[in-house]
Amino acid sequence: MDSQPEIPAFVDGDLVMLRPLVESDLTQRYLDWLNDAQVSRFLESGTFPETMDSLRAFYNAMQGSKHNVLFAIIDKATGKHIGNVKLGGINWIHRYGDLGIMVGDKAYWHKGYGREACRLLLKYAFGRLNLNKVWLGVYGNHAAAIRSYEKVGFVIEGRMSEMLNFEGAYVDKVIMAITKRQFAGRAE
């Protein structure tokens, strides 16, 4: 069991639960995820070295924000904090937001934990927040992520050519989205 205090699930699944990210989650382990080249390879956060001060600044900016919701992804079997999922840029007039996810603990990669976290965030976005659409941008050369998002129900809506700098070369940014109606039409 992780050394985190018992914090109740905000959204609960089979493999993971989502709960608010709390200050005690700001550990060296979390910081190491952000500075790990494999973890941050397809993330904006891997561009510059992160410090505990920059991690705290990010956390403080998310707290009290009316346009961003940040959850810790917790492995239900162990209680371990394995990553984060965020609904950001929430537009309350047009009812949309963008999804971002980081499964920092590599032991949980390719096992369905990230997919379930995305599904739970969509359930929250469409059910609790009554949003109409959730979108995301993904590196065009990140085929595994694109397949994973498609399994959750996201569809490719567009492509911005040579938009993202990836290891010294420019790659497309793939825009994917799912609507409340599309999500409701999917079997649980």
CSV table of N, CA, C and O in Angstrom, one decimal, residues 37-161:
chain,number,residue,atom,x,y,z
A,37,ALA,N,12.9,10.3,-19.5
A,37,ALA,CA,12.8,10.5,-20.9
A,37,ALA,C,11.7,9.6,-21.5
A,37,ALA,O,11.0,10.0,-22.5
A,38,GLN,N,11.6,8.4,-21.0
A,38,GLN,CA,10.6,7.4,-21.6
A,38,GLN,C,9.2,7.9,-21.2
A,38,GLN,O,8.3,7.9,-22.1
A,39,VAL,N,9.0,8.3,-20.0
A,39,VAL,CA,7.6,8.7,-19.6
A,39,VAL,C,7.2,10.0,-20.3
A,39,VAL,O,6.1,10.1,-20.7
A,40,SER,N,8.1,10.9,-20.4
A,40,SER,CA,7.8,12.2,-21.0
A,40,SER,C,8.0,12.3,-22.5
A,40,SER,O,7.8,13.4,-23.0
A,41,ARG,N,8.3,11.3,-23.1
A,41,ARG,CA,8.7,11.3,-24.5
A,41,ARG,C,7.6,11.9,-25.4
A,41,ARG,O,7.9,12.7,-26.3
A,42,PHE,N,6.3,11.7,-25.1
A,42,PHE,CA,5.2,12.2,-25.9
A,42,PHE,C,4.4,13.3,-25.1
A,42,PHE,O,3.3,13.5,-25.4
A,43,LEU,N,5.1,13.9,-24.1
A,43,LEU,CA,4.4,14.9,-23.3
A,43,LEU,C,5.1,16.2,-23.4
A,43,LEU,O,6.3,16.3,-23.6
A,44,GLU,N,4.3,17.3,-23.3
A,44,GLU,CA,4.9,18.6,-23.3
A,44,GLU,C,5.8,18.8,-22.0
A,44,GLU,O,6.7,19.6,-22.0
A,45,SER,N,5.4,18.1,-20.9
A,45,SER,CA,6.2,18.3,-19.7
A,45,SER,C,7.6,17.8,-19.7
A,45,SER,O,8.4,18.2,-18.9
A,46,GLY,N,8.0,17.1,-20.8
A,46,GLY,CA,9.3,16.6,-20.9
A,46,GLY,C,10.3,17.5,-21.6
A,46,GLY,O,11.5,17.2,-21.8
A,47,THR,N,9.8,18.7,-21.9
A,47,THR,CA,10.7,19.7,-22.6
A,47,THR,C,11.8,20.2,-21.8
A,47,THR,O,12.9,20.4,-22.3
A,48,PHE,N,11.5,20.6,-20.6
A,48,PHE,CA,12.5,21.2,-19.7
A,48,PHE,C,12.5,20.4,-18.4
A,48,PHE,O,11.5,19.8,-18.0
A,49,PRO,N,13.7,20.4,-17.8
A,49,PRO,CA,13.8,19.7,-16.5
A,49,PRO,C,12.8,20.3,-15.5
A,49,PRO,O,12.6,21.5,-15.4
A,50,GLU,N,12.1,19.4,-14.8
A,50,GLU,CA,11.2,19.8,-13.7
A,50,GLU,C,11.9,19.7,-12.4
A,50,GLU,O,12.8,18.9,-12.1
A,51,THR,N,11.5,20.6,-11.5
A,51,THR,CA,12.0,20.6,-10.1
A,51,THR,C,10.8,20.5,-9.2
A,51,THR,O,9.6,20.6,-9.6
A,52,MET,N,11.0,20.3,-7.9
A,52,MET,CA,10.0,20.3,-6.9
A,52,MET,C,9.2,21.6,-6.9
A,52,MET,O,8.0,21.6,-6.8
A,53,ASP,N,9.9,22.7,-7.1
A,53,ASP,CA,9.3,24.0,-7.2
A,53,ASP,C,8.3,24.1,-8.4
A,53,ASP,O,7.2,24.6,-8.2
A,54,SER,N,8.7,23.7,-9.5
A,54,SER,CA,7.9,23.7,-10.7
A,54,SER,C,6.7,22.8,-10.6
A,54,SER,O,5.6,23.1,-11.0
A,55,LEU,N,6.9,21.6,-9.9
A,55,LEU,CA,5.8,20.7,-9.7
A,55,LEU,C,4.8,21.3,-8.7
A,55,LEU,O,3.6,21.2,-9.0
A,56,ARG,N,5.3,22.0,-7.7
A,56,ARG,CA,4.3,22.6,-6.8
A,56,ARG,C,3.6,23.8,-7.4
A,56,ARG,O,2.4,24.0,-7.2
A,57,ALA,N,4.3,24.5,-8.3
A,57,ALA,CA,3.6,25.6,-9.0
A,57,ALA,C,2.5,25.1,-9.9
A,57,ALA,O,1.4,25.7,-10.0
A,58,PHE,N,2.8,24.0,-10.6
A,58,PHE,CA,1.7,23.4,-11.4
A,58,PHE,C,0.5,22.9,-10.6
A,58,PHE,O,-0.6,23.2,-10.9
A,59,TYR,N,0.8,22.3,-9.5
A,59,TYR,CA,-0.2,21.8,-8.5
A,59,TYR,C,-1.0,23.0,-8.0
A,59,TYR,O,-2.3,23.0,-8.0
A,60,ASN,N,-0.4,24.1,-7.6
A,60,ASN,CA,-1.1,25.2,-7.1
A,60,ASN,C,-1.9,25.9,-8.2
A,60,ASN,O,-3.0,26.4,-7.9
A,61,ALA,N,-1.5,25.9,-9.4
A,61,ALA,CA,-2.2,26.5,-10.5
A,61,ALA,C,-3.5,25.7,-10.7
A,61,ALA,O,-4.6,26.2,-11.1
A,62,MET,N,-3.4,24.4,-10.5
A,62,MET,CA,-4.6,23.5,-10.8
A,62,MET,C,-5.6,23.6,-9.6
A,62,MET,O,-6.8,23.5,-9.9
A,63,GLN,N,-5.2,23.9,-8.4
A,63,GLN,CA,-6.1,24.0,-7.3
A,63,GLN,C,-6.9,25.2,-7.4
A,63,GLN,O,-6.4,26.3,-7.7
A,64,GLY,N,-8.2,25.1,-7.3
A,64,GLY,CA,-9.1,26.2,-7.4
A,64,GLY,C,-9.4,26.6,-8.8
A,64,GLY,O,-10.2,27.6,-9.0
A,65,SER,N,-8.8,26.0,-9.8
A,65,SER,CA,-9.1,26.4,-11.2
A,65,SER,C,-10.5,25.9,-11.6
A,65,SER,O,-10.9,24.8,-11.2
A,66,LYS,N,-11.2,26.8,-12.2
A,66,LYS,CA,-12.6,26.5,-12.7
A,66,LYS,C,-12.6,25.9,-14.1
A,66,LYS,O,-13.6,25.6,-14.7
A,67,HIS,N,-11.4,25.8,-14.7
A,67,HIS,CA,-11.2,25.4,-16.1
A,67,HIS,C,-10.4,24.1,-16.2
A,67,HIS,O,-10.1,23.7,-17.3
A,68,ASN,N,-9.9,23.6,-15.1
A,68,ASN,CA,-9.1,22.4,-15.1
A,68,ASN,C,-9.4,21.5,-13.9
A,68,ASN,O,-9.6,22.0,-12.8
A,69,VAL,N,-9.5,20.2,-14.2
A,69,VAL,CA,-9.7,19.2,-13.1
A,69,VAL,C,-8.6,18.2,-13.2
A,69,VAL,O,-8.4,17.6,-14.3
A,70,LEU,N,-7.9,18.0,-12.1
A,70,LEU,CA,-6.7,17.1,-12.1
A,70,LEU,C,-7.0,16.0,-11.1
A,70,LEU,O,-7.3,16.3,-9.9
A,71,PHE,N,-6.9,14.7,-11.6
A,71,PHE,CA,-7.0,13.6,-10.7
A,71,PHE,C,-5.8,12.8,-10.6
A,71,PHE,O,-5.0,12.6,-11.6
A,72,ALA,N,-5.5,12.2,-9.5
A,72,ALA,CA,-4.5,11.1,-9.3
A,72,ALA,C,-5.1,9.8,-9.8
A,72,ALA,O,-6.3,9.5,-9.5
A,73,ILE,N,-4.4,9.0,-10.5
A,73,ILE,CA,-4.8,7.7,-10.9
A,73,ILE,C,-4.2,6.7,-9.9
A,73,ILE,O,-3.0,6.7,-9.7
A,74,ILE,N,-5.1,6.0,-9.2
A,74,ILE,CA,-4.7,5.1,-8.1
A,74,ILE,C,-5.0,3.7,-8.5
A,74,ILE,O,-6.2,3.4,-8.8
A,75,ASP,N,-4.0,2.8,-8.4
A,75,ASP,CA,-4.2,1.4,-8.6
A,75,ASP,C,-5.1,0.9,-7.4
A,75,ASP,O,-4.7,1.0,-6.2
A,76,LYS,N,-6.2,0.3,-7.7
A,76,LYS,CA,-7.1,-0.1,-6.6
A,76,LYS,C,-6.6,-1.3,-5.8
A,76,LYS,O,-6.8,-1.4,-4.6
A,77,ALA,N,-5.8,-2.1,-6.5
A,77,ALA,CA,-5.2,-3.3,-5.8
A,77,ALA,C,-4.2,-2.9,-4.7
A,77,ALA,O,-4.1,-3.6,-3.7
A,78,THR,N,-3.4,-1.9,-5.0
A,78,THR,CA,-2.3,-1.5,-4.1
A,78,THR,C,-2.5,-0.2,-3.4
A,78,THR,O,-1.7,0.1,-2.4
A,79,GLY,N,-3.4,0.7,-3.9
A,79,GLY,CA,-3.5,2.0,-3.4
A,79,GLY,C,-2.4,2.9,-3.9
A,79,GLY,O,-2.2,4.1,-3.4
A,80,LYS,N,-1.6,2.5,-4.8
A,80,LYS,CA,-0.5,3.2,-5.3
A,80,LYS,C,-0.9,4.3,-6.4
A,80,LYS,O,-1.6,4.0,-7.3
A,81,HIS,N,-0.3,5.5,-6.2
A,81,HIS,CA,-0.4,6.6,-7.2
A,81,HIS,C,0.4,6.2,-8.4
A,81,HIS,O,1.7,6.2,-8.3
A,82,ILE,N,-0.2,6.0,-9.6
A,82,ILE,CA,0.5,5.6,-10.7
A,82,ILE,C,0.6,6.6,-11.9
A,82,ILE,O,1.3,6.4,-12.8
A,83,GLY,N,-0.1,7.7,-11.7
A,83,GLY,CA,-0.2,8.7,-12.7
A,83,GLY,C,-1.3,9.7,-12.5
A,83,GLY,O,-1.9,9.7,-11.4
A,84,ASN,N,-1.5,10.5,-13.5
A,84,ASN,CA,-2.6,11.6,-13.4
A,84,ASN,C,-3.3,11.7,-14.7
A,84,ASN,O,-2.8,11.3,-15.7
A,85,VAL,N,-4.6,12.1,-14.6
A,85,VAL,CA,-5.4,12.4,-15.7
A,85,VAL,C,-6.0,13.8,-15.5
A,85,VAL,O,-6.4,14.1,-14.4
A,86,LYS,N,-6.1,14.6,-16.6
A,86,LYS,CA,-6.6,16.0,-16.4
A,86,LYS,C,-7.6,16.2,-17.5
A,86,LYS,O,-7.5,15.8,-18.6
A,87,LEU,N,-8.6,17.0,-17.1
A,87,LEU,CA,-9.6,17.6,-18.0
A,87,LEU,C,-9.3,19.1,-18.0
A,87,LEU,O,-9.5,19.7,-16.9
A,88,GLY,N,-8.7,19.6,-19.0
A,88,GLY,CA,-8.3,21.0,-19.0
A,88,GLY,C,-9.0,21.9,-20.0
A,88,GLY,O,-9.8,21.4,-20.9
A,89,GLY,N,-8.7,23.1,-20.0
A,89,GLY,CA,-9.3,24.1,-20.9
A,89,GLY,C,-10.8,24.0,-21.0
A,89,GLY,O,-11.4,24.2,-22.1
A,90,ILE,N,-11.5,23.7,-19.9
A,90,ILE,CA,-12.9,23.5,-19.9
A,90,ILE,C,-13.6,24.8,-20.3
A,90,ILE,O,-13.4,25.9,-19.8
A,91,ASN,N,-14.4,24.8,-21.4
A,91,ASN,CA,-15.2,25.9,-21.9
A,91,ASN,C,-16.6,25.7,-21.4
A,91,ASN,O,-17.3,24.8,-22.0
A,92,TRP,N,-17.1,26.4,-20.5
A,92,TRP,CA,-18.4,26.2,-19.9
A,92,TRP,C,-19.5,26.7,-20.8
A,92,TRP,O,-20.7,26.2,-20.6
A,93,ILE,N,-19.3,27.6,-21.7
A,93,ILE,CA,-20.3,28.0,-22.6
A,93,ILE,C,-20.6,27.0,-23.7
A,93,ILE,O,-21.7,26.6,-23.9
A,94,HIS,N,-19.5,26.5,-24.3
A,94,HIS,CA,-19.6,25.5,-25.4
A,94,HIS,C,-19.5,24.1,-25.0
A,94,HIS,O,-19.7,23.2,-25.8
A,95,ARG,N,-19.2,23.9,-23.7
A,95,ARG,CA,-19.3,22.6,-23.0
A,95,ARG,C,-18.3,21.6,-23.6
A,95,ARG,O,-18.7,20.4,-23.9
A,96,TYR,N,-17.0,21.9,-23.6
A,96,TYR,CA,-16.0,21.0,-24.0
A,96,TYR,C,-14.8,21.2,-23.1
A,96,TYR,O,-14.6,22.2,-22.4
A,97,GLY,N,-13.9,20.2,-23.2
A,97,GLY,CA,-12.6,20.2,-22.5
A,97,GLY,C,-11.6,19.3,-23.2
A,97,GLY,O,-12.0,18.5,-24.0
A,98,ASP,N,-10.4,19.4,-22.8
A,98,ASP,CA,-9.4,18.5,-23.4
A,98,ASP,C,-8.8,17.6,-22.4
A,98,ASP,O,-8.6,18.0,-21.2
A,99,LEU,N,-8.5,16.4,-22.8
A,99,LEU,CA,-8.0,15.3,-21.9
A,99,LEU,C,-6.5,15.2,-22.0
A,99,LEU,O,-5.9,15.3,-23.1
A,100,GLY,N,-5.9,15.1,-20.9
A,100,GLY,CA,-4.4,14.8,-20.8
A,100,GLY,C,-4.2,13.7,-19.8
A,100,GLY,O,-4.9,13.6,-18.8
A,101,ILE,N,-3.3,12.8,-20.1
A,101,ILE,CA,-3.0,11.7,-19.2
A,101,ILE,C,-1.5,11.4,-19.2
A,101,ILE,O,-0.8,11.5,-20.2
A,102,MET,N,-1.1,11.0,-18.0
A,102,MET,CA,0.3,10.5,-17.8
A,102,MET,C,0.2,9.3,-16.9
A,102,MET,O,-0.1,9.5,-15.7
A,103,VAL,N,0.6,8.1,-17.4
A,103,VAL,CA,0.8,7.0,-16.5
A,103,VAL,C,2.3,7.0,-16.3
A,103,VAL,O,3.1,6.6,-17.1
A,104,GLY,N,2.7,7.5,-15.1
A,104,GLY,CA,4.1,7.6,-14.8
A,104,GLY,C,4.8,6.4,-14.4
A,104,GLY,O,6.0,6.2,-14.7
A,105,ASP,N,4.1,5.5,-13.7
A,105,ASP,CA,4.7,4.2,-13.3
A,105,ASP,C,4.7,3.2,-14.4
A,105,ASP,O,3.7,2.7,-14.8
A,106,LYS,N,5.9,3.0,-15.0
A,106,LYS,CA,6.0,2.2,-16.2
A,106,LYS,C,5.6,0.7,-16.0
A,106,LYS,O,5.2,0.0,-17.0
A,107,ALA,N,5.5,0.3,-14.8
A,107,ALA,CA,5.0,-1.1,-14.5
A,107,ALA,C,3.5,-1.2,-14.9
A,107,ALA,O,3.0,-2.4,-15.0
A,108,TYR,N,2.8,-0.1,-15.1
A,108,TYR,CA,1.4,-0.1,-15.4
A,108,TYR,C,1.1,0.2,-16.9
A,108,TYR,O,0.0,0.3,-17.2
A,109,TRP,N,2.2,0.3,-17.7
A,109,TRP,CA,2.0,0.5,-19.1
A,109,TRP,C,1.4,-0.7,-19.8
A,109,TRP,O,1.8,-1.8,-19.5
A,110,HIS,N,0.6,-0.5,-20.8
A,110,HIS,CA,0.1,-1.5,-21.7
A,110,HIS,C,-0.7,-2.6,-21.0
A,110,HIS,O,-0.7,-3.8,-21.4
A,111,LYS,N,-1.4,-2.2,-19.9
A,111,LYS,CA,-2.2,-3.2,-19.2
A,111,LYS,C,-3.6,-2.7,-18.9
A,111,LYS,O,-4.4,-3.3,-18.2
A,112,GLY,N,-4.0,-1.6,-19.6
A,112,GLY,CA,-5.4,-1.2,-19.5
A,112,GLY,C,-5.7,-0.1,-18.5
A,112,GLY,O,-6.8,0.4,-18.4
A,113,TYR,N,-4.7,0.2,-17.7
A,113,TYR,CA,-4.9,1.2,-16.6
A,113,TYR,C,-5.2,2.6,-17.1
A,113,TYR,O,-6.1,3.3,-16.7
A,114,GLY,N,-4.4,3.0,-18.1
A,114,GLY,CA,-4.6,4.3,-18.8
A,114,GLY,C,-6.0,4.4,-19.5
A,114,GLY,O,-6.7,5.4,-19.4
A,115,ARG,N,-6.3,3.3,-20.2
A,115,ARG,CA,-7.6,3.3,-20.9
A,115,ARG,C,-8.7,3.4,-19.9
A,115,ARG,O,-9.7,4.2,-20.1
A,116,GLU,N,-8.7,2.7,-18.8
A,116,GLU,CA,-9.8,2.8,-17.8
A,116,GLU,C,-9.8,4.2,-17.2
A,116,GLU,O,-10.9,4.8,-17.0
A,117,ALA,N,-8.6,4.8,-16.9
A,117,ALA,CA,-8.6,6.2,-16.4
A,117,ALA,C,-9.3,7.1,-17.3
A,117,ALA,O,-10.0,8.0,-16.9
A,118,CYS,N,-9.0,7.0,-18.6
A,118,CYS,CA,-9.7,7.8,-19.6
A,118,CYS,C,-11.2,7.6,-19.6
A,118,CYS,O,-11.9,8.6,-19.7
A,119,ARG,N,-11.6,6.4,-19.6
A,119,ARG,CA,-13.0,6.1,-19.6
A,119,ARG,C,-13.7,6.7,-18.3
A,119,ARG,O,-14.8,7.3,-18.4
A,120,LEU,N,-13.0,6.6,-17.2
A,120,LEU,CA,-13.6,7.2,-16.0
A,120,LEU,C,-13.7,8.7,-16.0
A,120,LEU,O,-14.6,9.3,-15.6
A,121,LEU,N,-12.6,9.3,-16.6
A,121,LEU,CA,-12.7,10.8,-16.8
A,121,LEU,C,-13.8,11.2,-17.7
A,121,LEU,O,-14.5,12.2,-17.5
A,122,LEU,N,-14.0,10.4,-18.8
A,122,LEU,CA,-15.1,10.8,-19.7
A,122,LEU,C,-16.5,10.6,-19.0
A,122,LEU,O,-17.4,11.4,-19.2
A,123,LYS,N,-16.6,9.6,-18.2
A,123,LYS,CA,-17.8,9.4,-17.4
A,123,LYS,C,-18.1,10.6,-16.5
A,123,LYS,O,-19.2,11.1,-16.4
A,124,TYR,N,-17.1,11.1,-15.9
A,124,TYR,CA,-17.1,12.3,-15.0
A,124,TYR,C,-17.5,13.5,-15.9
A,124,TYR,O,-18.4,14.3,-15.5
A,125,ALA,N,-16.8,13.7,-17.0
A,125,ALA,CA,-16.9,14.9,-17.9
A,125,ALA,C,-18.4,15.0,-18.4
A,125,ALA,O,-19.0,16.0,-18.4
A,126,PHE,N,-18.9,13.8,-18.9
A,126,PHE,CA,-20.2,13.9,-19.5
A,126,PHE,C,-21.3,13.7,-18.4
A,126,PHE,O,-22.4,14.3,-18.6
A,127,GLY,N,-21.1,13.0,-17.4
A,127,GLY,CA,-22.1,12.8,-16.4
A,127,GLY,C,-22.2,13.9,-15.3
A,127,GLY,O,-23.2,14.6,-15.2
A,128,ARG,N,-21.1,14.2,-14.6
A,128,ARG,CA,-21.1,15.2,-13.6
A,128,ARG,C,-21.0,16.6,-14.1
A,128,ARG,O,-21.7,17.5,-13.6
A,129,LEU,N,-20.2,16.8,-15.1
A,129,LEU,CA,-20.0,18.2,-15.6
A,129,LEU,C,-20.9,18.6,-16.7
A,129,LEU,O,-20.9,19.7,-17.1
A,130,ASN,N,-21.6,17.6,-17.3
A,130,ASN,CA,-22.5,17.8,-18.4
A,130,ASN,C,-21.8,18.4,-19.6
A,130,ASN,O,-22.4,19.3,-20.3
A,131,LEU,N,-20.5,18.1,-19.9
A,131,LEU,CA,-19.9,18.5,-21.1
A,131,LEU,C,-20.4,17.8,-22.3
A,131,LEU,O,-21.0,16.7,-22.1
A,132,ASN,N,-20.3,18.4,-23.4
A,132,ASN,CA,-20.8,17.7,-24.7
A,132,ASN,C,-19.6,17.1,-25.4
A,132,ASN,O,-19.9,16.1,-26.2
A,133,LYS,N,-18.4,17.5,-25.3
A,133,LYS,CA,-17.3,17.0,-26.1
A,133,LYS,C,-16.0,17.0,-25.3
A,133,LYS,O,-15.7,18.0,-24.6
A,134,VAL,N,-15.2,16.0,-25.4
A,134,VAL,CA,-13.9,16.0,-24.9
A,134,VAL,C,-12.9,15.7,-26.1
A,134,VAL,O,-13.2,14.8,-26.9
A,135,TRP,N,-11.9,16.4,-26.2
A,135,TRP,CA,-10.9,16.3,-27.3
A,135,TRP,C,-9.5,16.1,-26.7
A,135,TRP,O,-9.3,16.4,-25.6
A,136,LEU,N,-8.6,15.8,-27.6
A,136,LEU,CA,-7.2,15.7,-27.2
A,136,LEU,C,-6.3,15.8,-28.5
A,136,LEU,O,-6.8,15.6,-29.6
A,137,GLY,N,-5.1,16.1,-28.3
A,137,GLY,CA,-4.1,16.1,-29.4
A,137,GLY,C,-3.1,15.1,-29.0
A,137,GLY,O,-2.6,14.9,-27.9
A,138,VAL,N,-2.7,14.3,-30.1
A,138,VAL,CA,-1.7,13.3,-29.9
A,138,VAL,C,-0.7,13.3,-31.0
A,138,VAL,O,-1.0,13.7,-32.1
A,139,TYR,N,0.6,13.0,-30.7
A,139,TYR,CA,1.6,12.9,-31.7
A,139,TYR,C,1.2,11.9,-32.7
A,139,TYR,O,0.9,10.8,-32.4
A,140,GLY,N,1.3,12.3,-34.0
A,140,GLY,CA,0.9,11.4,-35.1
A,140,GLY,C,1.7,10.2,-35.2
A,140,GLY,O,1.2,9.2,-35.8
A,141,ASN,N,2.9,10.1,-34.7
A,141,ASN,CA,3.7,8.9,-34.7
A,141,ASN,C,3.6,8.1,-33.5
A,141,ASN,O,4.3,7.1,-33.3
A,142,HIS,N,2.6,8.4,-32.6
A,142,HIS,CA,2.4,7.6,-31.4
A,142,HIS,C,1.2,6.7,-31.6
A,142,HIS,O,0.1,6.8,-31.1
A,143,ALA,N,1.4,5.6,-32.5
A,143,ALA,CA,0.4,4.7,-32.9
A,143,ALA,C,-0.3,4.0,-31.7
A,143,ALA,O,-1.5,3.8,-31.7
A,144,ALA,N,0.5,3.6,-30.7
A,144,ALA,CA,-0.1,2.9,-29.6
A,144,ALA,C,-1.1,3.8,-28.8
A,144,ALA,O,-2.2,3.3,-28.4
A,145,ALA,N,-0.8,5.1,-28.7
A,145,ALA,CA,-1.7,6.0,-28.0
A,145,ALA,C,-3.0,6.2,-28.8
A,145,ALA,O,-4.1,6.2,-28.3
A,146,ILE,N,-2.8,6.3,-30.1
A,146,ILE,CA,-4.0,6.5,-31.0
A,146,ILE,C,-4.9,5.3,-30.9
A,146,ILE,O,-6.1,5.5,-30.8
A,147,ARG,N,-4.3,4.1,-31.0
A,147,ARG,CA,-5.2,2.9,-30.8
A,147,ARG,C,-5.9,2.8,-29.5
A,147,ARG,O,-7.0,2.5,-29.4
A,148,SER,N,-5.2,3.2,-28.4
A,148,SER,CA,-5.7,3.2,-27.1
A,148,SER,C,-6.9,4.2,-27.0
A,148,SER,O,-8.0,3.8,-26.4
A,149,TYR,N,-6.7,5.4,-27.5
A,149,TYR,CA,-7.8,6.4,-27.5
A,149,TYR,C,-9.0,5.9,-28.3
A,149,TYR,O,-10.2,6.1,-27.9
A,150,GLU,N,-8.7,5.2,-29.4
A,150,GLU,CA,-9.8,4.7,-30.3
A,150,GLU,C,-10.6,3.6,-29.5
A,150,GLU,O,-11.8,3.6,-29.6
A,151,LYS,N,-9.9,2.8,-28.7
A,151,LYS,CA,-10.6,1.8,-27.9
A,151,LYS,C,-11.5,2.4,-26.9
A,151,LYS,O,-12.5,1.8,-26.5
A,152,VAL,N,-11.2,3.6,-26.4
A,152,VAL,CA,-12.1,4.3,-25.4
A,152,VAL,C,-13.2,4.9,-26.2
A,152,VAL,O,-14.3,5.2,-25.5
A,153,GLY,N,-13.1,5.2,-27.5
A,153,GLY,CA,-14.2,5.7,-28.2
A,153,GLY,C,-13.9,7.0,-29.0
A,153,GLY,O,-14.7,7.6,-29.7
A,154,PHE,N,-12.7,7.5,-28.8
A,154,PHE,CA,-12.3,8.7,-29.5
A,154,PHE,C,-12.2,8.4,-31.0
A,154,PHE,O,-11.8,7.3,-31.4
A,155,VAL,N,-12.5,9.4,-31.8
A,155,VAL,CA,-12.3,9.3,-33.2
A,155,VAL,C,-11.4,10.4,-33.7
A,155,VAL,O,-11.4,11.5,-33.1
A,156,ILE,N,-10.7,10.1,-34.8
A,156,ILE,CA,-9.8,11.2,-35.4
A,156,ILE,C,-10.7,12.2,-36.1
A,156,ILE,O,-11.5,11.8,-37.0
A,157,GLU,N,-10.5,13.4,-35.8
A,157,GLU,CA,-11.3,14.5,-36.4
A,157,GLU,C,-10.4,15.4,-37.3
A,157,GLU,O,-11.0,16.1,-38.1
A,158,GLY,N,-9.1,15.3,-37.1
A,158,GLY,CA,-8.3,16.1,-38.0
A,158,GLY,C,-6.8,15.8,-37.7
A,158,GLY,O,-6.4,15.1,-36.8
A,159,ARG,N,-6.0,16.5,-38.5
A,159,ARG,CA,-4.6,16.3,-38.4
A,159,ARG,C,-4.0,17.7,-38.8
A,159,ARG,O,-4.3,18.3,-39.8
A,160,MET,N,-3.0,18.1,-38.0
A,160,MET,CA,-2.3,19.4,-38.2
A,160,MET,C,-0.9,18.9,-38.6
A,160,MET,O,-0.1,18.4,-37.8
A,161,SER,N,-0.6,19.1,-39.9
A,161,SER,CA,0.7,18.6,-40.4
A,161,SER,C,1.9,19.3,-39.8
A,161,SER,O,1.9,20.6,-39.6
